[in-house]
Coordinates of C-alpha atoms in Angstrom, one line a residue:
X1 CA 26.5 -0.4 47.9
X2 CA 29.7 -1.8 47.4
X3 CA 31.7 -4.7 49.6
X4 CA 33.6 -2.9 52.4
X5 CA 36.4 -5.9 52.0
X6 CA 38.0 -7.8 49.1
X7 CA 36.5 -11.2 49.2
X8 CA 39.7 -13.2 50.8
X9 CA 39.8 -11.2 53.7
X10 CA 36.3 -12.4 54.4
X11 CA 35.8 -16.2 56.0
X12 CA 32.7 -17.5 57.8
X13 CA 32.3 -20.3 60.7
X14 CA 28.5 -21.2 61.7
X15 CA 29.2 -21.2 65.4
X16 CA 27.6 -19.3 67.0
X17 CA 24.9 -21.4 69.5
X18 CA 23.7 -17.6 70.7
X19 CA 22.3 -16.3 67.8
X20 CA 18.6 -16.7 66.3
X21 CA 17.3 -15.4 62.8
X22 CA 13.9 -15.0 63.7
X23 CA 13.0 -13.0 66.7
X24 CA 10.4 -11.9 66.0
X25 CA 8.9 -15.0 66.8
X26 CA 9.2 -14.5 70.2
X27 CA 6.3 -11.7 70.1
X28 CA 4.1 -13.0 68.3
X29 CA 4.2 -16.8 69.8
X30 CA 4.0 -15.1 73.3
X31 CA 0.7 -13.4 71.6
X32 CA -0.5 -17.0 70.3
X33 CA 0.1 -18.4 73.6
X34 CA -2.3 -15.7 75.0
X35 CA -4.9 -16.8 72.3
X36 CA -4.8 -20.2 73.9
X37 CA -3.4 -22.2 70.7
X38 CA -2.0 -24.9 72.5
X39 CA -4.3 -25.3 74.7
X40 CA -6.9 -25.4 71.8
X41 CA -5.2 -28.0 69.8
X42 CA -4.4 -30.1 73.0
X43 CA -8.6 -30.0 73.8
X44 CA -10.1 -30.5 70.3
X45 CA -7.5 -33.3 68.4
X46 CA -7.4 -36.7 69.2
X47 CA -5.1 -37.9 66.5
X48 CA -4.4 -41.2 67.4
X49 CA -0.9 -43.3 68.1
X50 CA 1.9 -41.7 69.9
X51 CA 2.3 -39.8 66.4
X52 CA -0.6 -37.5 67.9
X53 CA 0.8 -37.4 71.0
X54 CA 0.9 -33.7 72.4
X55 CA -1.1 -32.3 69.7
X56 CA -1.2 -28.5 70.8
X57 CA 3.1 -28.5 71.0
X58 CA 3.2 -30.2 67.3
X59 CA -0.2 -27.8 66.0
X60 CA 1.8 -25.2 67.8
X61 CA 5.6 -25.8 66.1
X62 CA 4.1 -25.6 62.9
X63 CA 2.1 -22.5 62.9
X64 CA 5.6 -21.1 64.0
X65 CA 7.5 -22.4 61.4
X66 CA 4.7 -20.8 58.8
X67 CA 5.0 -17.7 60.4
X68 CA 8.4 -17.6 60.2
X69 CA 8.5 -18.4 56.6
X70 CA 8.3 -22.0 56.2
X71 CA 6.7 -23.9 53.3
X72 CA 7.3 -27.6 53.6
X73 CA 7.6 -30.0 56.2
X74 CA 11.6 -29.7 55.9
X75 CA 11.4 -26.2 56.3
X76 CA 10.5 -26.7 60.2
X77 CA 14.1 -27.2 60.8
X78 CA 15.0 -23.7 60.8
X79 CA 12.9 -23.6 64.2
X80 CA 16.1 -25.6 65.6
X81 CA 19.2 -23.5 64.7
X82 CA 20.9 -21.2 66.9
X83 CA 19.9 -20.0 70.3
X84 CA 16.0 -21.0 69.4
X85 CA 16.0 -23.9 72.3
X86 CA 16.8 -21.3 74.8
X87 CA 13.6 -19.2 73.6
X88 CA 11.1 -22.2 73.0
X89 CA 10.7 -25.5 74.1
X90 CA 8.9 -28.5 72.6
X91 CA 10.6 -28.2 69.1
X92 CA 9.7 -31.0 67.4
X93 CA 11.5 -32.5 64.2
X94 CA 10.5 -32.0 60.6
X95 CA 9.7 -36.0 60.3
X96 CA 8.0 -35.6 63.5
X97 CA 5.8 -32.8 62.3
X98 CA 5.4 -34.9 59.3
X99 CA 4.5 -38.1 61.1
X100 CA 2.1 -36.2 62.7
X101 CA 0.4 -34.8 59.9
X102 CA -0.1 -38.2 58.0
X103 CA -2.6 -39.7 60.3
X104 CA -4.5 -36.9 60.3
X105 CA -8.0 -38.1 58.8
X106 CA -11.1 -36.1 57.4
X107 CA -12.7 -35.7 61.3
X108 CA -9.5 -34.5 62.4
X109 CA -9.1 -32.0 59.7
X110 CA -12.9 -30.8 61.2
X111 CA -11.1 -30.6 64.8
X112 CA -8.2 -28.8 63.4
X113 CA -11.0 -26.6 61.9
X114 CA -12.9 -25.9 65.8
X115 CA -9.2 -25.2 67.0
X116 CA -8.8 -22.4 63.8
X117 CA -12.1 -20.6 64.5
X118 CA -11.7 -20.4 68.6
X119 CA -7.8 -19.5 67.8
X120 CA -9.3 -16.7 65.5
X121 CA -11.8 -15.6 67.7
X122 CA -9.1 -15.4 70.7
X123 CA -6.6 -13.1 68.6
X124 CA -9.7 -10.6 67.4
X125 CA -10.6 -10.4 70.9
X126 CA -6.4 -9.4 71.6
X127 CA -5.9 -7.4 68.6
X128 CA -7.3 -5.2 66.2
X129 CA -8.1 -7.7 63.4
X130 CA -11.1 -6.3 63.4
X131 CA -11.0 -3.0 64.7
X132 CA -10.4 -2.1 68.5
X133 CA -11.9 -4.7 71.0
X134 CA -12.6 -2.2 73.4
X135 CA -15.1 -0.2 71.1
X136 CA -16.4 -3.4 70.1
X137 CA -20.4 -1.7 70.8
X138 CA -19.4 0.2 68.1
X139 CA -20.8 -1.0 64.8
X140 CA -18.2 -0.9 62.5
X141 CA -20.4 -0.5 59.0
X142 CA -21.5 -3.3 56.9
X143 CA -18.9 -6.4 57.2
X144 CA -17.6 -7.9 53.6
X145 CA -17.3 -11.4 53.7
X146 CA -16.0 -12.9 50.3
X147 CA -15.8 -16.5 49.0
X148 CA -13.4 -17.9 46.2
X149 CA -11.4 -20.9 45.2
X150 CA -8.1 -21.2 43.8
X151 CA -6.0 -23.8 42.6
X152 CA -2.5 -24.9 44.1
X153 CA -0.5 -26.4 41.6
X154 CA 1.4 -29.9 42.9
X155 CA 3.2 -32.0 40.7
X156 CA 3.5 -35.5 40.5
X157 CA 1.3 -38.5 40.0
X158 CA 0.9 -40.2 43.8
X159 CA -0.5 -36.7 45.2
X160 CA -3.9 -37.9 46.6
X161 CA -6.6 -35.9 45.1
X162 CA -4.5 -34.0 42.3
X163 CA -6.7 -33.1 39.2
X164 CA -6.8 -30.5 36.3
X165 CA -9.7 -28.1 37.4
X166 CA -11.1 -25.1 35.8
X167 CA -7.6 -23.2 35.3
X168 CA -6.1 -26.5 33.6
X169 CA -2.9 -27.1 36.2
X170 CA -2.6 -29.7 37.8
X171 CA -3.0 -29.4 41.5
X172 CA -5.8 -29.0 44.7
X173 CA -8.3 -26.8 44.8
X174 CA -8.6 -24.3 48.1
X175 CA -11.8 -22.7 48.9
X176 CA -11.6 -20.3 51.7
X177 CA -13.9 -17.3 52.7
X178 CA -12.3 -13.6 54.2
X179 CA -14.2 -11.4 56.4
X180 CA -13.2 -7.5 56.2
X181 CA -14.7 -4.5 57.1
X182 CA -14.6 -1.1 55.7
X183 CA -11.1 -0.2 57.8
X184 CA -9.2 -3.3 58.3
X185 CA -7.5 -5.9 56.1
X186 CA -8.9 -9.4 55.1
X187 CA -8.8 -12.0 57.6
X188 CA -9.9 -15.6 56.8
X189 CA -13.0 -17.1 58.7
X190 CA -13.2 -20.4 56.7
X191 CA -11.2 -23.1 54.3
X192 CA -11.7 -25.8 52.9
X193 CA -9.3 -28.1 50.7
X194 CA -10.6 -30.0 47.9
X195 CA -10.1 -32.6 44.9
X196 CA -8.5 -30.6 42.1
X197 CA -11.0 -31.4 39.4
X198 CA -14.3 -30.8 41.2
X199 CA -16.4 -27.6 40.7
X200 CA -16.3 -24.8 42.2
X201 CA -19.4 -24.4 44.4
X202 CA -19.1 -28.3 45.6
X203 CA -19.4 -28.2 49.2
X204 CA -19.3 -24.2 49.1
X205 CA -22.8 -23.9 50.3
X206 CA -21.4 -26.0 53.8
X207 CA -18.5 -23.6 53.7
X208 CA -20.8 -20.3 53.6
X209 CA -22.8 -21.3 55.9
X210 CA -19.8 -22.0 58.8
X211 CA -18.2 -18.7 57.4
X212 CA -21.4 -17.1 57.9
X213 CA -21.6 -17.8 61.5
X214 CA -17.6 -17.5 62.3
X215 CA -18.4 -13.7 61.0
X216 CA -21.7 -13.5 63.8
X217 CA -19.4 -14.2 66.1
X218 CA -16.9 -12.2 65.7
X219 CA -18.6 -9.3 65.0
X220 CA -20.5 -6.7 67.3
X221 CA -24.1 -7.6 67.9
X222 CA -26.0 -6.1 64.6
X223 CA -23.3 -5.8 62.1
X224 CA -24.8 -6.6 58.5
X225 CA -22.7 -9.0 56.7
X226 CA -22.9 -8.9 53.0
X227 CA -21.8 -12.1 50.7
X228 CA -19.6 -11.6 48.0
X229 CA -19.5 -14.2 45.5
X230 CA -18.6 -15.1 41.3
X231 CA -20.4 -16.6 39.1
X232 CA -19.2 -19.7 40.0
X233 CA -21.0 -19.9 43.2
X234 CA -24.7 -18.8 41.2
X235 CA -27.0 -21.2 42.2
X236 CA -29.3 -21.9 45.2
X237 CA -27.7 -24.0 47.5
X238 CA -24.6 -21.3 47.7
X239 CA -27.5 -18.0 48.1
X240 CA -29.7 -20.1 50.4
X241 CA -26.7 -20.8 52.7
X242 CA -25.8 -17.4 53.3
X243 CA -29.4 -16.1 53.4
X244 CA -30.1 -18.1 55.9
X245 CA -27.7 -17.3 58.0
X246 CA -28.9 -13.5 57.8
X247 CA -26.5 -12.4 55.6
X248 CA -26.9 -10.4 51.8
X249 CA -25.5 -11.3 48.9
X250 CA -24.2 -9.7 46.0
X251 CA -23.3 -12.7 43.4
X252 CA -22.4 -12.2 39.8
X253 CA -24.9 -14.1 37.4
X254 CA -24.6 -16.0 34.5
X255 CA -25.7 -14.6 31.2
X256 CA -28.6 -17.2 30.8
X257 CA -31.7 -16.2 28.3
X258 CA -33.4 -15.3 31.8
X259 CA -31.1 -12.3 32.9
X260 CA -30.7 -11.4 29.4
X261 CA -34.5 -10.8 29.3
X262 CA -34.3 -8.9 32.2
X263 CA -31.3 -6.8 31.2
X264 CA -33.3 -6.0 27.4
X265 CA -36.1 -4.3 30.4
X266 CA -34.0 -1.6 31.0
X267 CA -34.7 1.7 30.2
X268 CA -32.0 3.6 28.0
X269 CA -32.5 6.8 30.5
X270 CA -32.1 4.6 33.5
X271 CA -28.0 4.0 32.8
X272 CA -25.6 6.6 34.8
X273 CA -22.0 6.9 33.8
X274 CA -19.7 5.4 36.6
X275 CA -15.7 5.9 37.9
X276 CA -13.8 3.3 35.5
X277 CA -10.8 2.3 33.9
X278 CA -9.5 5.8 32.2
X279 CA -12.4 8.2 33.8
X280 CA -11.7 11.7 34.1
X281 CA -14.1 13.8 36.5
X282 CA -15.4 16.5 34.8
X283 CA -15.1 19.3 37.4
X284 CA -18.0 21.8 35.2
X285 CA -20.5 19.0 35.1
X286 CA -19.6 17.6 38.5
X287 CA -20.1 14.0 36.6
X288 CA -17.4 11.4 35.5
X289 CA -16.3 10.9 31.3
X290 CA -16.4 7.5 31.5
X291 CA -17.5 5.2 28.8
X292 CA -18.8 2.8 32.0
X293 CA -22.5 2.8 33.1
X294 CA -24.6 1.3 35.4
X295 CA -28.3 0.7 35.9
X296 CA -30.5 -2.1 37.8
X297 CA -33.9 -3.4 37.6
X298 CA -36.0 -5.8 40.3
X299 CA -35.3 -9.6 39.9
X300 CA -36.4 -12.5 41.4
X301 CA -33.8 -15.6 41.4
X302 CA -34.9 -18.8 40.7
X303 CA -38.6 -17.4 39.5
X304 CA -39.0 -21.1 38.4
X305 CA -39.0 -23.1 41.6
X306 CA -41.8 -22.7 44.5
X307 CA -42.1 -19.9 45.7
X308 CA -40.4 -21.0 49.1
X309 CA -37.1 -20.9 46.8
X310 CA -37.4 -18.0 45.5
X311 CA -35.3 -15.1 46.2
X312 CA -36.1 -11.2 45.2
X313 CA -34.0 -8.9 44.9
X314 CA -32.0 -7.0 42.7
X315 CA -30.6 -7.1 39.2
X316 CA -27.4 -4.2 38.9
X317 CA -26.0 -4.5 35.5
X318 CA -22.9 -2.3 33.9
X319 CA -22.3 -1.9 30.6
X320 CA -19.1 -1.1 28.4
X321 CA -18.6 -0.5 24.7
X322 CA -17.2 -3.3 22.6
X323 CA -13.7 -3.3 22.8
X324 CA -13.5 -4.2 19.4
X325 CA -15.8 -1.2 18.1
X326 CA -12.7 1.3 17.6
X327 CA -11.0 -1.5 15.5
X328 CA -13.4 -2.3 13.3
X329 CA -14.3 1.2 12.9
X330 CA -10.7 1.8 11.4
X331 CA -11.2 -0.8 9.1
X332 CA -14.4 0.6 7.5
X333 CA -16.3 -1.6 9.1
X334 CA -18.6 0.4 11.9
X335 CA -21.8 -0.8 13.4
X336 CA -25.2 1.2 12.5
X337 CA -25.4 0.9 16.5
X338 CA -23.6 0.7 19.6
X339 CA -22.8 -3.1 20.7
X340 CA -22.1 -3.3 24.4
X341 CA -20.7 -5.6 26.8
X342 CA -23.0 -6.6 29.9
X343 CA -22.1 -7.5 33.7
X344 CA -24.8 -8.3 35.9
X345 CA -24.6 -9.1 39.6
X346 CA -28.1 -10.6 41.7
X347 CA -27.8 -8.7 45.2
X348 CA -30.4 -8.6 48.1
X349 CA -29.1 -5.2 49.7
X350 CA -31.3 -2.5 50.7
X351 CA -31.1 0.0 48.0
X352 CA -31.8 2.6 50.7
X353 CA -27.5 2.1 52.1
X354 CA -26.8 0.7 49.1
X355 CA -28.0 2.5 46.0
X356 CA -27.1 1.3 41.8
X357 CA -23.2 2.6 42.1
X358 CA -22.7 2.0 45.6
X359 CA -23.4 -1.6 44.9
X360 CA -21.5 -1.9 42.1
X361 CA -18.3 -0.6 43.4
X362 CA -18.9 -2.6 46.6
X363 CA -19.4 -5.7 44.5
X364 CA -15.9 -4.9 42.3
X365 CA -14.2 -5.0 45.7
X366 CA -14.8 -8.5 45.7
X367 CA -11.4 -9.1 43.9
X368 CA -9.7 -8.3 46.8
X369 CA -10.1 -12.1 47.7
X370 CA -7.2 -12.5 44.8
X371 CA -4.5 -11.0 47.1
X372 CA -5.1 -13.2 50.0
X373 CA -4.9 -16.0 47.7
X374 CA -1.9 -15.0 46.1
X375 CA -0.5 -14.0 49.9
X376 CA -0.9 -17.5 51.1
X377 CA 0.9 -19.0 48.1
X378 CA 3.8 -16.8 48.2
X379 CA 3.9 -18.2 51.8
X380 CA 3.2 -21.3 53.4
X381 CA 1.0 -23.0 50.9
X382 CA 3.9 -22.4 47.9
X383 CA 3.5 -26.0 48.4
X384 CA 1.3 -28.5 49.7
X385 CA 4.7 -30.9 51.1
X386 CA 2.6 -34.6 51.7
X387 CA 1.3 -37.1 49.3
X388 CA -1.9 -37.9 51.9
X389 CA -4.6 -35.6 51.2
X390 CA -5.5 -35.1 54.3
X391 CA -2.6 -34.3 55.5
X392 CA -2.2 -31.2 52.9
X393 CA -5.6 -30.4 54.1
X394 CA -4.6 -29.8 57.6
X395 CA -1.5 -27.9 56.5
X396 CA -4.0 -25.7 54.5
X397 CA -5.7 -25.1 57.6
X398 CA -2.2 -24.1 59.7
X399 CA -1.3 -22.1 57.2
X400 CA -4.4 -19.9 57.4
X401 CA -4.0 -19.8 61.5
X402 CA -0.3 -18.6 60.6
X403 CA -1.7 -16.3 58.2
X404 CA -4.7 -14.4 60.4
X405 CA -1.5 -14.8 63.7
X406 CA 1.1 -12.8 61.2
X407 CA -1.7 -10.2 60.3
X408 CA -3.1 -9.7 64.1
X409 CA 0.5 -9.3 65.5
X410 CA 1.1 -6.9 62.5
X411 CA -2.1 -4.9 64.0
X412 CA -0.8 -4.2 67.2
X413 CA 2.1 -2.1 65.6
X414 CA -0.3 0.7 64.4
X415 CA -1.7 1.2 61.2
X416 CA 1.4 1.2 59.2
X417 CA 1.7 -2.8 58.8
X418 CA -1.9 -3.3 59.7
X419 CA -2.9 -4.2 56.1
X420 CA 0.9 -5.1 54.8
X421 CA 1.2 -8.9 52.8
X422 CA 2.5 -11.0 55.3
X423 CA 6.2 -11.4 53.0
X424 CA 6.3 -7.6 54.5
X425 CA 5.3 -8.3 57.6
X426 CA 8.0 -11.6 58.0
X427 CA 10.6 -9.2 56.7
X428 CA 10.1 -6.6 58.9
X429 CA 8.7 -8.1 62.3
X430 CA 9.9 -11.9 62.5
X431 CA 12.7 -12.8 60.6
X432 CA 14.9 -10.3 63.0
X433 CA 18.4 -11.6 63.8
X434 CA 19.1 -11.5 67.1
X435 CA 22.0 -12.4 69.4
X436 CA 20.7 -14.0 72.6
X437 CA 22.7 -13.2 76.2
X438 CA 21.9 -13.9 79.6
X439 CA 21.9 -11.7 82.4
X440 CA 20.7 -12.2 86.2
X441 CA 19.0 -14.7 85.7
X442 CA 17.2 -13.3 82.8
X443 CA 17.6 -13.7 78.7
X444 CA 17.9 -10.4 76.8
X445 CA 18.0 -10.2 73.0
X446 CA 20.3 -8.0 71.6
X447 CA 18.3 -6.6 67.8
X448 CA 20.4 -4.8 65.0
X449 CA 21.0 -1.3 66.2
X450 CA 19.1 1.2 63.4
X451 CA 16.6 -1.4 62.5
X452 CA 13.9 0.6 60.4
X453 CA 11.5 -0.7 62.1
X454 CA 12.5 -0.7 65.8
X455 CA 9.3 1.1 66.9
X456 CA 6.9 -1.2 65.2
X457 CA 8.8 -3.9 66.6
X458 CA 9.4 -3.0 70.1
X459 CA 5.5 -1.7 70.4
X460 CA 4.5 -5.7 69.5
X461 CA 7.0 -6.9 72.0
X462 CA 5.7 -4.7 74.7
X463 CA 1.8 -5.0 73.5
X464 CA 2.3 -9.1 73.8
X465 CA 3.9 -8.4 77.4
X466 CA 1.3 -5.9 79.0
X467 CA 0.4 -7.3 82.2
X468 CA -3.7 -8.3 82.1
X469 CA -6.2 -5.6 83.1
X470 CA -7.6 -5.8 86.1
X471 CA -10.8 -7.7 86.7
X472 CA -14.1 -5.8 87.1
X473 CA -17.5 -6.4 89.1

């Protein structure tokens, strides 16, 4: 691709009070509007001073900006360029949005958190976030629902709560939880933004245990919900919370003299080779060539406390070959017998639906939490823009209300963007120029003609403006 014109026959002029670069918004507010946001924010915050004046507008504004790519307070602006006052109204300033976000204390942060679970219950009830509403007696298999922290690095001394943590950087630590099932993306049910030096499973058992009941709700009557957690969250306080609730877990242990003990129990003709890194399926034996095994072996957590605290269960273990076996066998120094290299996860399934591999590679899975955490920082928490703590935490908490909008508008395209990053589904669904023009009384937006994704786009717009079925007896 070449310029069609030398360079000095080219001038610009930003003049143009009809065009928008972001129509897509228009969709997918319209669709947040039907979810009630507004509403929501105007009904559950009572941040106080005229700075929380007209709460649901301001809550609303900056989901928007988020959604259309925003990550700072600055960044609002580009909601007021262009033709965007003649599409929305009640588009507040960035230092307005930021005014409003500083006197935001920890019990508002809690409202904000009411408005994000009714908000994401609203759009799974509108969308198919979570499979299609209308089949909702359906049960749609066993429901994943995975916790994990993550660090956001910040820089700067006068960040409130900035601390090295486990990954040594400097920054806040994020814990959230996603719920998924076996045919739809990650959503995220819960969060939770903490000090950057505490531990992981501070507070985490609090966060399961609202996570755990976001997922009851949002699923059909019945669905099993099965916890997946690292080893940072072993402990009884995290397991109890999601127990309790009714959920499984599946939680990788630590390698403490107890679970080695139980792993030495093991018999050798108990291991079966699993699909790994580098298997081949060997079509003649019908099995997989895989230096990978797995075998498990009845466990009870926390055998040491009362019996009330006990938990039994299951104890899957795989097993790999030293790395360093092949090396040292080059240099003449091989071992008279195979050194291995254990993982063990504690999980309370039914081994009936979920039998020694099934568990395993349902437990692996849990590293899809990685690429929602690395989705949110590539958008809207790149940075967390305030010095006040609590107002980062409620922009962690609009950014994950941006985050389950993009993916929920993305659903109602079909299934080609239905699991797409939300950087894919910004550059193909929202940030759409547009030139704006009015005609009989009504505002038309005219799109780039040969837009690859015109169909995905205009089946949003038209899903968003469906008129409401009828009522029923």
């Amino acid at each position: 691709m070449q310029l069609s014109h030398t360079p000095h026959a080219v001038s610009v002029s930003f003049d143009d009070p009809n065009l928008v670069s972001a129509a897509g918004l228009v969709p997918t507010m319209r669709l947040a509007q039907a979810a009630g946001l507004q509403d929501l924010g105007d009904a559950h915050l009572s941040v106080p001073t005229d700075k929380g004046a007209n709460a649901g507008a301001k809550v609303t504004s900056l989901v928007a900006g988020m959604v259309a790519g925003a990550d700072s307070i600055d960044d609002m602006a580009l909601l007021r360029h262009g033709g965007m006052k003649k599409l929305f109204s009640s588009i507040y300033a960035p230092s307005t949005l930021g005014s409003f976000l500083r006197k935001f204390t920890f019990g508002h942060v809690r409202q904000l958190d009411a408005v994000a679970s009714r908000f994401l219950a609203a759009l799974t009830g509108l969308t198919w976030l979570l499979g299609n509403p209308q089949q909702a007696s359906r049960t749609p298999g066993v429901a994943l629902l995975d916790v994990d922290d993550t660090i956001i690095e910040v820089h700067g001394h006068q960040k409130q709560g900035a601390g090295f943590g486990y990954s040594r950087v400097r920054g806040l630590n994020a814990l959230i939880a996603t719920l998924a099932t076996a045919t739809t993306a990650p959503i995220i049910v819960a969060q939770r933004l903490r000090k950057g030096a505490c531990g992981s499973p501070r507070g985490a058992n609090r966060l399961i245990a609202d996570a755990v009941k976001q997922a009851r709700r949002l699923l059909p009557a019945g669905t099993p919900v099965l916890v997946r957690m690292d080893s940072a969250y072993w402990g009884r306080p995290s397991l109890w919370a999601a127990i309790r609730g009714g959920a499984n877990v599946s939680v990788t242990v630590k390698m403490s003299p107890t679970i080695k003990t139980a792993i030495a129990t093991i018999d050798e003709q108990a291991w079966t080779t699993i699909k790994y890194t580098d298997a081949i399926f060997n079509p003649d034996t019908q099995q997989w060539i895989s230096t990978a095994e797995v075998a498990e072996v009845a466990f009870t957590a926390f055998s040491s406390q009362k019996k009330a605290e006990q938990i039994p269960g299951r104890l899957v273990v795989r097993r790999i070959p030293d790395f360093n076996a092949a090396t040292k066998a080059a240099a003449g120094q091989d071992g008279l017998f195979d050194t291995w290299r254990f993982h063990a996860f504690f999980t309370t399934t039914d081994p009936t639906v979920f039998n020694t591999i099934t568990a395993d590679t349902t437990h692996r899975g849990h590293a899809v939490i990685e690429q929602v955490n690395a989705d949110l920082k590539a958008s809207a928490l790149a940075h967390l823009p305030s010095g006040v703590f609590t107002a980062n935490a409620a922009w962690l908490v609009l950014a994950v209300m941006a985050f389950n909008l993009t993916r929920a508008a993305a659903t109602l395209t079909g299934t080609g963007l239905a699991k797409a990053t939300t950087a894919t589904i910004r550059r193909t669904l929202i940030t759409v120029p547009a030139r704006i023009a009015s005609s009989a009384r009504r505002l038309v937006l005219h799109l780039p003609t040969a837009w690859p994704w015109e169909a995905a786009w205009t089946d949003l717009f038209n899903r968003v403006n469906d008129p409401p079925a009828p009522a029923t007896a």
